[in-house]
Tab-separated table of C-alpha atoms in Angstrom:
chain	number	residue	atom	x	y	z
A	6	MET	CA	145.872	-13.388	208.100
A	7	HIS	CA	148.365	-15.492	210.084
A	8	ALA	CA	146.879	-18.133	212.390
A	9	THR	CA	147.982	-21.384	214.080
A	10	ALA	CA	145.609	-23.839	215.777
A	11	ARG	CA	146.853	-26.595	218.093
A	12	ILE	CA	145.460	-29.906	219.360
A	13	ARG	CA	147.097	-32.271	221.851
A	14	ALA	CA	145.665	-35.624	222.901
A	15	ILE	CA	146.912	-37.654	225.880
A	16	SER	CA	145.967	-40.981	227.433
A	17	VAL	CA	144.330	-40.780	230.865
A	18	GLY	CA	143.512	-44.225	232.167
A	19	GLU	CA	141.276	-45.832	229.546
A	20	GLU	CA	140.243	-42.510	228.010
A	21	THR	CA	141.784	-39.838	225.801
A	22	ALA	CA	141.880	-36.264	227.088
A	23	LEU	CA	142.483	-33.027	225.194
A	24	PRO	CA	144.581	-30.717	227.381
A	25	VAL	CA	145.286	-28.451	224.399
A	26	LEU	CA	142.468	-27.407	222.077
A	27	ALA	CA	143.419	-23.945	220.884
A	28	GLY	CA	141.669	-22.482	217.871
A	29	ALA	CA	142.823	-19.386	216.006
A	30	GLY	CA	141.805	-17.329	212.990
A	31	PRO	CA	139.345	-19.357	210.894
A	32	PHE	CA	139.781	-22.502	213.039
A	33	ASP	CA	137.146	-23.062	215.714
A	34	LEU	CA	137.890	-26.406	217.416
A	35	ARG	CA	134.931	-28.264	218.915
A	36	ARG	CA	134.939	-31.363	221.086
A	37	HIS	CA	132.516	-34.050	220.022
A	38	ARG	CA	131.249	-36.935	222.104
A	39	PRO	CA	134.043	-39.535	222.370
A	40	GLN	CA	133.639	-42.955	220.823
A	41	GLY	CA	135.054	-45.529	223.216
A	42	ASN	CA	138.580	-44.398	224.077
A	43	GLN	CA	138.805	-42.166	221.000
A	44	ALA	CA	138.495	-38.390	221.466
A	45	ARG	CA	136.803	-36.541	218.629
A	46	VAL	CA	137.388	-33.013	217.369
A	47	CYS	CA	135.550	-31.142	214.615
A	48	ILE	CA	137.110	-28.084	212.979
A	49	LEU	CA	134.628	-25.344	212.087
A	50	GLY	CA	135.551	-22.631	209.620
A	51	VAL	CA	134.310	-19.373	211.123
A	52	MET	CA	135.477	-17.088	208.305
A	53	SER	CA	136.369	-17.337	204.627
A	54	ALA	CA	139.806	-18.904	204.339
A	55	PRO	CA	142.262	-19.539	202.899
A	56	LEU	CA	142.416	-16.357	200.863
A	57	GLY	CA	145.383	-15.071	198.879
A	58	GLY	CA	148.126	-14.016	201.278
A	59	ASP	CA	146.847	-16.069	204.255
A	60	ARG	CA	149.293	-18.168	206.273
A	61	LEU	CA	147.413	-20.912	208.112
A	62	ARG	CA	148.810	-23.749	210.183
A	63	LEU	CA	147.253	-26.604	212.124
A	64	GLU	CA	149.208	-28.799	214.551
A	65	ALA	CA	147.961	-31.990	216.209
A	66	ALA	CA	149.991	-34.255	218.504
A	67	VAL	CA	148.696	-37.618	219.723
A	68	GLU	CA	150.708	-38.782	222.720
A	69	PRO	CA	151.482	-42.444	223.613
A	70	GLY	CA	148.377	-44.565	224.050
A	71	ALA	CA	145.936	-41.806	223.020
A	72	HIS	CA	143.382	-42.056	220.200
A	73	LEU	CA	142.101	-39.066	218.241
A	74	HIS	CA	139.630	-38.514	215.397
A	75	ILE	CA	139.676	-35.139	213.580
A	76	THR	CA	137.254	-33.991	210.913
A	77	THR	CA	135.879	-30.718	209.541
A	78	ALA	CA	132.299	-29.479	209.517
A	79	ALA	CA	132.326	-28.542	205.833
A	80	ALA	CA	134.518	-28.328	202.775
A	81	THR	CA	137.429	-25.864	202.755
A	82	ILE	CA	137.229	-23.411	199.844
A	83	ALA	CA	140.372	-21.697	198.592
A	84	LEU	CA	139.390	-18.268	197.244
A	85	ARG	CA	141.074	-15.362	195.560
A	86	GLY	CA	142.128	-12.846	198.190
A	87	PRO	CA	142.695	-9.098	198.325
A	88	THR	CA	146.383	-9.589	197.502
A	89	PRO	CA	147.848	-11.350	194.445
A	90	GLY	CA	150.082	-13.589	196.564
A	91	HIS	CA	149.421	-17.254	197.224
A	92	ALA	CA	147.950	-18.639	200.445
A	93	THR	CA	149.510	-21.433	202.496
A	94	TYR	CA	147.792	-24.052	204.641
A	95	ASP	CA	150.237	-26.278	206.513
A	96	VAL	CA	149.172	-29.287	208.595
A	97	HIS	CA	151.621	-30.969	210.984
A	98	LEU	CA	150.547	-34.219	212.652
A	99	SER	CA	152.409	-36.587	214.980
A	100	VAL	CA	151.288	-39.963	216.309
A	101	ALA	CA	153.260	-41.560	219.158
A	102	GLU	CA	153.725	-45.204	220.156
A	103	GLN	CA	150.520	-47.241	220.638
A	104	ALA	CA	148.456	-44.212	219.604
A	105	SER	CA	146.103	-43.702	216.668
A	106	LEU	CA	144.917	-40.775	214.570
A	107	HIS	CA	142.087	-40.517	212.063
A	108	TRP	CA	142.585	-37.368	209.951
A	109	LEU	CA	139.418	-37.099	207.845
A	110	PRO	CA	138.726	-33.538	206.663
A	111	GLU	CA	136.007	-32.733	204.158
A	112	PRO	CA	137.189	-31.879	200.608
A	113	LEU	CA	139.355	-28.923	199.663
A	114	ILE	CA	137.824	-26.927	196.790
A	115	SER	CA	140.094	-24.857	194.569
A	116	ALA	CA	137.881	-22.000	193.343
A	117	ALA	CA	138.621	-20.017	190.188
A	118	ARG	CA	141.547	-17.563	190.438
A	119	SER	CA	142.630	-18.845	193.849
A	120	ASN	CA	146.244	-19.798	194.542
A	121	LEU	CA	146.899	-22.188	197.426
A	122	ARG	CA	149.934	-24.148	198.542
A	123	GLN	CA	148.900	-26.866	200.962
A	124	SER	CA	151.193	-29.249	202.816
A	125	CYS	CA	150.630	-32.088	205.255
A	126	THR	CA	153.599	-33.479	207.206
A	127	ILE	CA	153.067	-36.517	209.431
A	128	ASP	CA	155.363	-38.416	211.792
A	129	VAL	CA	154.092	-41.841	212.833
A	130	ALA	CA	155.937	-43.777	215.544
A	131	ALA	CA	156.504	-47.518	215.456
A	132	GLY	CA	153.406	-49.281	216.759
A	133	ALA	CA	151.098	-46.330	215.942
A	134	ARG	CA	148.173	-46.288	213.498
A	135	LEU	CA	147.170	-43.561	211.046
A	136	VAL	CA	144.126	-43.240	208.784
A	137	LEU	CA	144.278	-40.232	206.458
A	138	ARG	CA	141.799	-39.200	203.781
A	139	GLU	CA	142.422	-36.262	201.454
A	140	GLU	CA	140.132	-35.014	198.697
A	141	GLN	CA	140.647	-32.127	196.280
A	142	VAL	CA	137.978	-30.658	193.991
A	143	LEU	CA	139.160	-28.524	191.101
A	144	GLY	CA	136.691	-25.709	190.640
A	145	ARG	CA	133.140	-25.214	191.808
A	146	ASP	CA	130.246	-26.156	189.531
A	147	GLY	CA	130.735	-24.689	186.076
A	148	GLU	CA	133.997	-22.852	186.819
A	149	PRO	CA	137.671	-23.592	186.137
A	150	PRO	CA	139.989	-24.347	189.051
A	151	GLY	CA	142.463	-22.046	190.670
A	152	ARG	CA	146.091	-23.021	191.098
A	153	LEU	CA	146.596	-25.681	193.737
A	154	THR	CA	149.824	-27.297	194.948
A	155	THR	CA	149.577	-30.077	197.520
A	156	ARG	CA	152.351	-31.999	199.231
A	157	LEU	CA	152.004	-34.994	201.547
A	158	THR	CA	155.050	-36.176	203.511
A	159	VAL	CA	154.792	-39.172	205.842
A	160	ARG	CA	157.530	-40.696	207.984
A	161	HIS	CA	157.211	-43.934	209.957
A	162	ASP	CA	159.669	-44.530	212.795
A	163	GLY	CA	161.807	-41.759	211.302
A	164	ARG	CA	161.917	-43.309	207.827
A	165	PRO	CA	160.182	-41.888	204.745
A	166	VAL	CA	157.032	-43.750	203.689
A	167	LEU	CA	155.564	-41.252	201.223
A	168	ASP	CA	156.600	-37.889	199.805
A	169	GLN	CA	154.229	-36.777	197.088
A	170	GLN	CA	153.525	-33.436	195.440
A	171	ASN	CA	150.876	-32.472	192.876
A	172	THR	CA	150.148	-29.188	191.131
A	173	TYR	CA	146.893	-28.428	189.329
A	174	GLY	CA	145.396	-25.498	187.487
A	175	PRO	CA	146.687	-22.600	185.378
A	176	ASP	CA	150.327	-22.840	184.244
A	177	ALA	CA	150.774	-26.344	185.712
A	178	PRO	CA	152.133	-28.497	182.862
A	179	GLY	CA	150.033	-31.510	181.886
A	180	TRP	CA	147.762	-31.399	184.948
A	181	ASP	CA	144.602	-32.129	182.937
A	182	GLY	CA	146.178	-34.582	180.506
A	183	PRO	CA	145.808	-38.373	180.325
A	184	ALA	CA	148.818	-38.962	182.592
A	185	VAL	CA	147.362	-36.935	185.491
A	186	LEU	CA	143.622	-36.170	185.799
A	187	ALA	CA	142.429	-37.235	182.342
A	188	GLY	CA	139.615	-34.693	182.444
A	189	HIS	CA	138.399	-35.542	185.944
A	190	ARG	CA	137.840	-32.784	188.499
A	191	ALA	CA	138.088	-34.665	191.817
A	192	ALA	CA	141.216	-36.354	193.162
A	193	GLY	CA	141.774	-38.062	196.473
A	194	GLN	CA	143.752	-40.541	198.467
A	195	LEU	CA	143.458	-42.758	201.470
A	196	LEU	CA	146.587	-43.620	203.434
A	197	VAL	CA	146.583	-46.219	206.194
A	198	VAL	CA	149.644	-46.924	208.350
A	199	ASP	CA	149.032	-49.982	210.528
A	200	PRO	CA	151.407	-52.314	212.436
A	201	ALA	CA	149.250	-55.206	211.181
A	202	PHE	CA	150.705	-54.657	207.718
A	203	ASP	CA	154.114	-55.788	209.004
A	204	ASP	CA	152.812	-59.353	208.708
A	205	LYS	CA	150.706	-58.969	205.561
A	206	SER	CA	149.662	-56.031	203.427
A	207	PRO	CA	146.651	-56.033	201.091
A	208	ASP	CA	147.414	-56.899	197.478
A	209	VAL	CA	147.261	-54.377	194.648
A	210	ARG	CA	143.633	-53.856	193.673
A	211	LEU	CA	141.609	-51.706	191.278
A	212	PHE	CA	138.247	-50.210	192.272
A	213	GLY	CA	135.719	-48.995	189.694
A	214	ASP	CA	134.753	-50.638	186.406
A	215	ASP	CA	134.423	-47.562	184.190
A	216	PRO	CA	137.260	-44.997	183.990
A	217	ALA	CA	134.751	-42.348	182.893
A	218	HIS	CA	133.000	-42.684	186.272
A	219	GLY	CA	136.228	-42.759	188.259
A	220	GLN	CA	138.643	-45.389	189.471
A	221	ALA	CA	140.923	-46.012	192.444
A	222	VAL	CA	143.967	-48.210	192.920
A	223	LEU	CA	145.306	-49.654	196.168
A	224	THR	CA	149.086	-49.949	196.399
A	225	PRO	CA	151.156	-51.349	199.284
A	226	LEU	CA	153.984	-49.034	200.370
A	227	ALA	CA	157.387	-49.825	201.806
A	228	GLY	CA	156.767	-50.095	205.540
A	229	PRO	CA	153.445	-51.012	207.209
A	230	ALA	CA	151.313	-48.803	204.958
A	231	VAL	CA	148.953	-48.841	201.984
A	232	LEU	CA	147.892	-45.991	199.696
A	233	VAL	CA	144.661	-45.701	197.734
A	234	THR	CA	144.713	-43.108	194.942
A	235	ALA	CA	141.427	-42.144	193.292
A	236	LEU	CA	140.174	-39.950	190.434
A	237	ALA	CA	136.531	-39.190	189.678
A	238	PRO	CA	134.396	-36.622	187.860
A	239	ASP	CA	132.862	-35.328	191.116
A	240	THR	CA	133.085	-35.534	194.898
A	241	LEU	CA	130.238	-38.013	195.316
A	242	ARG	CA	131.860	-40.635	193.102
A	243	LEU	CA	135.272	-39.928	194.619
A	244	ARG	CA	133.990	-40.573	198.157
A	245	ARG	CA	132.265	-43.769	197.026
A	246	LEU	CA	135.557	-45.089	195.661
A	247	LEU	CA	137.449	-44.299	198.870
A	248	ASP	CA	134.639	-45.787	200.981
A	249	ALA	CA	134.770	-48.975	198.911
A	250	ALA	CA	138.533	-49.269	199.375
A	251	TYR	CA	138.601	-48.608	203.129
A	252	PRO	CA	137.505	-52.111	204.290
A	253	THR	CA	140.287	-53.617	202.178
A	254	CYS	CA	142.735	-51.504	204.241
A	255	GLY	CA	141.473	-53.028	207.468
A	256	GLY	CA	138.972	-50.287	208.309
A	257	ARG	CA	135.412	-50.743	209.507
A	258	PHE	CA	134.159	-47.281	210.492
A	259	TRP	CA	135.504	-43.864	209.576
């Protein structure tokens, strides 16, 4: 299956409108009630995807002065497909001047024998704000993970802020060792790009007292951005770590 879904948010007076809300393939895009001047979209998965061989793409553009919140209704599960080839799921996001985007999907689950290559590319203009949360779960309960490659590329005002790639699962060297997951099965990150960090960024901070129950670390990045990286044995503890770190990044409500 090949499918591309598109979202476009624009500022209209004191509100944000959605002139483009085009679902495709497994993506069913639903408007939710706005919160203040922030438009809200929920992505529903209406069929099993991504499967081996699928080529999926999601594009979202937030125009100057607009504010958009995107989430998903449930976790995304990468499954083995009818063909031996890998699946791809590419997300392209852009946030213009004086605009904001909250990209907060539910976790991605890499099921046994799946093979997914996921990428997220984001362009953030000067004066824009981005809140991004990503969570990956390696295997469903009692099963090993499939092969999962994720890449996150973020540019601010045309300059690189973050370019990070991880590979987990069969044939990925060292993915479960002490230098990577250390036996944990849930990994996630929270990235906040905010003009307020031009004046002062949060200091480096560790969240979580017991490594066996998961820990997260907050790190300032070059440019007005901070990154929280978390590992935990399960999704519940992973989300708790990211929730605990979010206020330190200047957030109040997801």
